[in-house]
PDB file of C-alpha atoms in Angstrom:
ATOM      1  CA  MET A1137     -42.460  31.323  -6.498  1.00 53.00           C
ATOM      2  CA  ILE A1138     -40.502  32.044  -3.308  1.00 54.00           C
ATOM      3  CA  LYS A1139     -36.733  32.030  -3.702  1.00 53.00           C
ATOM      4  CA  PRO A1140     -34.646  30.688  -0.809  1.00 51.00           C
ATOM      5  CA  SER A1141     -32.285  33.256   0.648  1.00 49.00           C
ATOM      6  CA  ALA A1142     -29.358  33.302   3.055  1.00 46.00           C
ATOM      7  CA  LYS A1143     -31.828  34.417   5.729  1.00 54.00           C
ATOM      8  CA  TYR A1144     -33.408  30.961   5.650  1.00 51.00           C
ATOM      9  CA  PHE A1145     -30.200  28.958   5.124  1.00 46.00           C
ATOM     10  CA  PRO A1146     -27.436  30.738   7.110  1.00 50.00           C
ATOM     11  CA  ARG A1147     -25.502  27.542   7.911  1.00 49.00           C
ATOM     12  CA  GLY A1148     -25.458  26.435   4.262  1.00 47.00           C
ATOM     13  CA  ARG A1149     -24.194  29.794   3.092  1.00 48.00           C
ATOM     14  CA  ALA A1150     -21.480  29.818   5.757  1.00 42.00           C
ATOM     15  CA  LEU A1151     -20.328  26.337   4.704  1.00 39.00           C
ATOM     16  CA  LEU A1152     -20.272  27.342   1.043  1.00 41.00           C
ATOM     17  CA  THR A1153     -18.264  30.477   1.840  1.00 41.00           C
ATOM     18  CA  ALA A1154     -15.768  28.469   3.914  1.00 39.00           C
ATOM     19  CA  ALA A1155     -15.404  25.879   1.142  1.00 41.00           C
ATOM     20  CA  LEU A1156     -14.746  28.534  -1.515  1.00 40.00           C
ATOM     21  CA  ALA A1157     -12.242  30.360   0.706  1.00 39.00           C
ATOM     22  CA  THR A1158     -10.380  27.111   1.380  1.00 38.00           C
ATOM     23  CA  LEU A1159     -10.216  26.277  -2.326  1.00 39.00           C
ATOM     24  CA  LEU A1160      -8.961  29.747  -3.225  1.00 37.00           C
ATOM     25  CA  LEU A1161      -6.344  29.776  -0.460  1.00 36.00           C
ATOM     26  CA  GLY A1162      -5.252  26.277  -1.441  1.00 39.00           C
ATOM     27  CA  ALA A1163      -4.539  27.528  -4.947  1.00 38.00           C
ATOM     28  CA  CYS A1164      -1.932  29.969  -3.622  1.00 39.00           C
ATOM     29  CA  GLY A1165       1.662  29.177  -2.688  1.00 45.00           C
ATOM     30  CA  ALA A1166       4.335  26.947  -4.163  1.00 57.00           C
ATOM     31  CA  ARG A1167       3.085  24.764  -6.963  1.00 71.00           C
ATOM     32  CA  ALA A1168       4.373  21.357  -7.855  1.00 80.00           C
ATOM     33  CA  GLU A1169       5.648  20.378 -11.250  1.00 91.00           C
ATOM     34  CA  GLN A1170       4.573  16.829 -12.057  1.00 88.00           C
ATOM     35  CA  VAL A1171       7.569  14.768 -13.162  1.00 91.00           C
ATOM     36  CA  GLY A1172       5.660  11.579 -13.900  1.00 89.00           C
ATOM     37  CA  ALA A1173       3.002   9.108 -12.798  1.00 81.00           C
ATOM     38  CA  VAL A1174       2.290   5.386 -12.914  1.00 83.00           C
ATOM     39  CA  ASP A1175      -1.175   3.834 -12.910  1.00 80.00           C
ATOM     40  CA  THR A1176      -1.853   1.411 -10.061  1.00 72.00           C
ATOM     41  CA  VAL A1177      -5.561   0.571 -10.500  1.00 67.00           C
ATOM     42  CA  PHE A1178      -7.658   0.735 -13.667  1.00 68.00           C
ATOM     43  CA  LYS A1179     -10.940   2.640 -13.261  1.00 65.00           C
ATOM     44  CA  PHE A1180     -13.564   2.107 -15.954  1.00 69.00           C
ATOM     45  CA  ILE A1181     -15.113   5.537 -15.327  1.00 75.00           C
ATOM     46  CA  GLY A1182     -12.824   8.439 -14.477  1.00 67.00           C
ATOM     47  CA  PRO A1183      -9.045   8.560 -14.164  1.00 61.00           C
ATOM     48  CA  ASP A1184      -7.078   5.559 -12.851  1.00 64.00           C
ATOM     49  CA  HIS A1185      -5.609   5.448  -9.342  1.00 66.00           C
ATOM     50  CA  LYS A1186      -1.936   6.357  -9.648  1.00 82.00           C
ATOM     51  CA  ILE A1187       1.282   7.248  -7.913  1.00 84.00           C
ATOM     52  CA  VAL A1188       2.542  10.693  -8.917  1.00 85.00           C
ATOM     53  CA  VAL A1189       5.990  12.199  -8.526  1.00 93.00           C
ATOM     54  CA  ASP A1190       6.076  15.979  -8.143  1.00 92.00           C
ATOM     55  CA  ALA A1191       9.094  18.306  -8.023  1.00 96.00           C
ATOM     56  CA  TYR A1192       9.185  21.325  -5.717  1.00 95.00           C
ATOM     57  CA  ASP A1193      12.007  23.877  -5.827  1.00 96.00           C
ATOM     58  CA  ASP A1194      12.733  25.274  -2.361  1.00 97.00           C
ATOM     59  CA  PRO A1195      11.631  28.928  -2.635  1.00 96.00           C
ATOM     60  CA  LYS A1196      14.267  30.156  -0.141  1.00 97.00           C
ATOM     61  CA  VAL A1197      17.200  27.895  -1.048  1.00 97.00           C
ATOM     62  CA  ALA A1198      18.315  28.105  -4.663  1.00 96.00           C
ATOM     63  CA  GLY A1199      19.752  24.843  -5.960  1.00 97.00           C
ATOM     64  CA  VAL A1200      17.595  22.427  -3.920  1.00 97.00           C
ATOM     65  CA  THR A1201      14.686  20.468  -5.410  1.00 97.00           C
ATOM     66  CA  CYS A1202      12.450  18.066  -3.496  1.00 97.00           C
ATOM     67  CA  TYR A1203      10.738  15.139  -5.189  1.00 97.00           C
ATOM     68  CA  VAL A1204       7.593  13.867  -3.476  1.00 92.00           C
ATOM     69  CA  SER A1205       5.796  10.676  -4.504  1.00 90.00           C
ATOM     70  CA  ARG A1206       2.259  10.030  -3.312  1.00 81.00           C
ATOM     71  CA  ALA A1207      -0.906   8.156  -4.174  1.00 78.00           C
ATOM     72  CA  LYS A1208      -3.580   9.989  -6.148  1.00 73.00           C
ATOM     73  CA  THR A1209      -7.114   8.635  -6.073  1.00 66.00           C
ATOM     74  CA  GLY A1210      -8.879   8.215  -9.399  1.00 65.00           C
ATOM     75  CA  GLY A1211     -12.417   7.271 -10.317  1.00 59.00           C
ATOM     76  CA  ILE A1212     -15.302   9.696 -10.533  1.00 60.00           C
ATOM     77  CA  LYS A1213     -14.595  11.305  -7.154  1.00 59.00           C
ATOM     78  CA  GLY A1214     -10.893  11.646  -7.948  1.00 56.00           C
ATOM     79  CA  GLY A1215     -11.622  13.188 -11.337  1.00 55.00           C
ATOM     80  CA  LEU A1216     -13.916  15.756  -9.735  1.00 58.00           C
ATOM     81  CA  GLY A1217     -11.440  16.545  -6.945  1.00 62.00           C
ATOM     82  CA  LEU A1218     -13.757  15.148  -4.263  1.00 54.00           C
ATOM     83  CA  ALA A1219     -11.713  12.073  -3.258  1.00 60.00           C
ATOM     84  CA  GLU A1220      -9.405  12.002  -0.257  1.00 60.00           C
ATOM     85  CA  ASP A1221      -5.908  10.837  -1.176  1.00 60.00           C
ATOM     86  CA  ARG A1222      -3.994   8.506   1.145  1.00 61.00           C
ATOM     87  CA  ALA A1223      -1.686   9.961   3.793  1.00 64.00           C
ATOM     88  CA  GLU A1224       1.465   8.119   2.668  1.00 78.00           C
ATOM     89  CA  ALA A1225       4.177  10.057   0.841  1.00 83.00           C
ATOM     90  CA  SER A1226       7.889   9.707   0.206  1.00 90.00           C
ATOM     91  CA  ILE A1227      10.413  12.507  -0.261  1.00 95.00           C
ATOM     92  CA  SER A1228      13.899  12.884  -1.689  1.00 97.00           C
ATOM     93  CA  CYS A1229      15.583  16.280  -1.906  1.00 97.00           C
ATOM     94  CA  VAL A1230      18.731  16.815  -3.952  1.00 97.00           C
ATOM     95  CA  GLN A1231      21.148  19.540  -4.892  1.00 97.00           C
ATOM     96  CA  THR A1232      20.274  20.525  -8.467  1.00 96.00           C
ATOM     97  CA  GLY A1233      22.628  23.497  -8.757  1.00 96.00           C
ATOM     98  CA  PRO A1234      24.867  25.733  -6.673  1.00 96.00           C
ATOM     99  CA  ILE A1235      23.217  26.172  -3.259  1.00 96.00           C
ATOM    100  CA  GLN A1236      22.526  29.826  -2.506  1.00 96.00           C
ATOM    101  CA  ILE A1237      20.726  31.064   0.600  1.00 96.00           C
ATOM    102  CA  PRO A1238      20.167  34.811   0.120  1.00 95.00           C
ATOM    103  CA  ALA A1239      18.315  35.428   3.415  1.00 96.00           C
ATOM    104  CA  PRO A1240      18.487  33.864   6.894  1.00 97.00           C
ATOM    105  CA  LEU A1241      16.284  30.780   7.330  1.00 98.00           C
ATOM    106  CA  LYS A1242      14.044  29.863  10.235  1.00 97.00           C
ATOM    107  CA  GLN A1243      15.199  26.862  12.274  1.00 98.00           C
ATOM    108  CA  GLN A1244      12.032  25.053  11.096  1.00 98.00           C
ATOM    109  CA  GLU A1245       9.642  26.214   8.390  1.00 97.00           C
ATOM    110  CA  GLU A1246       6.921  24.808   6.157  1.00 96.00           C
ATOM    111  CA  VAL A1247       8.083  25.231   2.581  1.00 95.00           C
ATOM    112  CA  PHE A1248       5.352  23.464   0.583  1.00 92.00           C
ATOM    113  CA  SER A1249       1.750  22.536   1.214  1.00 87.00           C
ATOM    114  CA  GLU A1250      -0.807  20.946  -1.088  1.00 81.00           C
ATOM    115  CA  ARG A1251      -4.376  19.866  -0.424  1.00 71.00           C
ATOM    116  CA  ILE A1252      -5.051  16.152  -0.811  1.00 66.00           C
ATOM    117  CA  SER A1253      -8.765  16.247  -0.075  1.00 64.00           C
ATOM    118  CA  LEU A1254     -11.477  18.756  -0.896  1.00 59.00           C
ATOM    119  CA  LEU A1255     -11.349  20.660   2.384  1.00 62.00           C
ATOM    120  CA  PHE A1256      -9.525  19.238   5.359  1.00 67.00           C
ATOM    121  CA  LYS A1257      -6.398  17.238   4.463  1.00 73.00           C
ATOM    122  CA  ARG A1258      -3.022  18.644   3.376  1.00 80.00           C
ATOM    123  CA  LEU A1259       0.355  17.235   2.391  1.00 84.00           C
ATOM    124  CA  ARG A1260       3.120  19.309   3.951  1.00 88.00           C
ATOM    125  CA  VAL A1261       6.886  19.581   3.519  1.00 94.00           C
ATOM    126  CA  VAL A1262       8.864  21.156   6.356  1.00 97.00           C
ATOM    127  CA  ARG A1263      12.492  22.312   6.162  1.00 98.00           C
ATOM    128  CA  MET A1264      14.658  22.038   9.293  1.00 98.00           C
ATOM    129  CA  VAL A1265      18.199  23.361   9.655  1.00 98.00           C
ATOM    130  CA  ASP A1266      20.833  21.125  11.258  1.00 98.00           C
ATOM    131  CA  ALA A1267      23.363  23.910  11.835  1.00 95.00           C
ATOM    132  CA  GLN A1268      25.908  21.654  13.549  1.00 95.00           C
ATOM    133  CA  ARG A1269      26.214  19.490  10.418  1.00 96.00           C
ATOM    134  CA  ASN A1270      25.511  22.312   7.914  1.00 97.00           C
ATOM    135  CA  THR A1271      22.627  20.274   6.512  1.00 98.00           C
ATOM    136  CA  LEU A1272      19.062  20.999   5.424  1.00 98.00           C
ATOM    137  CA  VAL A1273      16.567  18.339   6.519  1.00 98.00           C
ATOM    138  CA  TYR A1274      13.200  18.018   4.766  1.00 98.00           C
ATOM    139  CA  MET A1275      10.255  16.038   6.154  1.00 96.00           C
ATOM    140  CA  THR A1276       6.891  15.307   4.535  1.00 92.00           C
ATOM    141  CA  TYR A1277       3.678  14.358   6.337  1.00 90.00           C
ATOM    142  CA  SER A1278      -0.056  14.896   6.023  1.00 82.00           C
ATOM    143  CA  ASP A1279      -2.512  16.394   8.444  1.00 80.00           C
ATOM    144  CA  ARG A1280      -6.186  17.078   8.854  1.00 69.00           C
ATOM    145  CA  VAL A1281      -8.060  19.797  10.695  1.00 59.00           C
ATOM    146  CA  ILE A1282      -8.852  17.382  13.540  1.00 64.00           C
ATOM    147  CA  GLU A1283      -5.997  14.850  13.436  1.00 66.00           C
ATOM    148  CA  GLY A1284      -2.957  14.121  11.327  1.00 65.00           C
ATOM    149  CA  SER A1285      -1.062  10.995  10.405  1.00 66.00           C
ATOM    150  CA  PRO A1286       2.186   9.862  12.044  1.00 78.00           C
ATOM    151  CA  GLN A1287       3.384   8.530   8.679  1.00 82.00           C
ATOM    152  CA  ASN A1288       6.262  10.641   7.417  1.00 89.00           C
ATOM    153  CA  SER A1289       9.366  10.569   5.286  1.00 92.00           C
ATOM    154  CA  VAL A1290      12.623  12.461   5.752  1.00 96.00           C
ATOM    155  CA  THR A1291      15.600  13.386   3.576  1.00 97.00           C
ATOM    156  CA  ALA A1292      18.688  15.548   4.048  1.00 98.00           C
ATOM    157  CA  VAL A1293      20.737  17.789   1.763  1.00 98.00           C
ATOM    158  CA  PRO A1294      24.281  18.498   2.984  1.00 97.00           C
ATOM    159  CA  VAL A1295      25.355  22.061   2.240  1.00 97.00           C
ATOM    160  CA  PRO A1296      29.033  22.580   1.339  1.00 95.00           C
ATOM    161  CA  ARG A1297      31.079  23.856   4.318  1.00 92.00           C
ATOM    162  CA  ASN A1298      32.062  26.988   2.382  1.00 93.00           C
ATOM    163  CA  THR A1299      28.324  27.912   2.261  1.00 92.00           C
ATOM    164  CA  PRO A1300      27.218  28.457   5.863  1.00 92.00           C
ATOM    165  CA  ILE A1301      23.471  28.344   6.512  1.00 96.00           C
ATOM    166  CA  PRO A1302      22.347  31.716   7.909  1.00 96.00           C
ATOM    167  CA  LEU A1303      19.709  31.357  10.662  1.00 96.00           C
ATOM    168  CA  GLN A1304      17.107  33.875  11.800  1.00 94.00           C
ATOM    169  CA  LYS A1305      17.493  34.899  15.403  1.00 84.00           C
TER     170      LYS A1305
END
């Protein structure tokens, strides 16, 4: 029996390699802690559709936690991680302790990212610094490799005046 090799299927091997690399890279970075979930649609086979609420602690600003709610697709595809979740998300960031900023922050920086489809769609949270008002602004949105979604949500965390926000130059 002749075994197929990469010599005969170079495109398939390249796609498989890209898929594995994307999955491994997606596993790195800030991880969410699920706070809770509510079922929205019953699925006879596989998990139900639901809305999940995840908590993310800002890795560069101690004392700030962001809560992101988003739809999570259930069913067989959702259970296997093959479904594409919807682009809508909502965010609320709050002060959960004394705010400490040990190193200068970029004016705008992605602080969290999580895949919401097998390969091409990501949910992102970006931190922006409003230096004039001494406030941290967080925005969530989703994007794809080809096109993103204009749907977004924004929240702001005022930083006490006695704690200036250091900016990178």
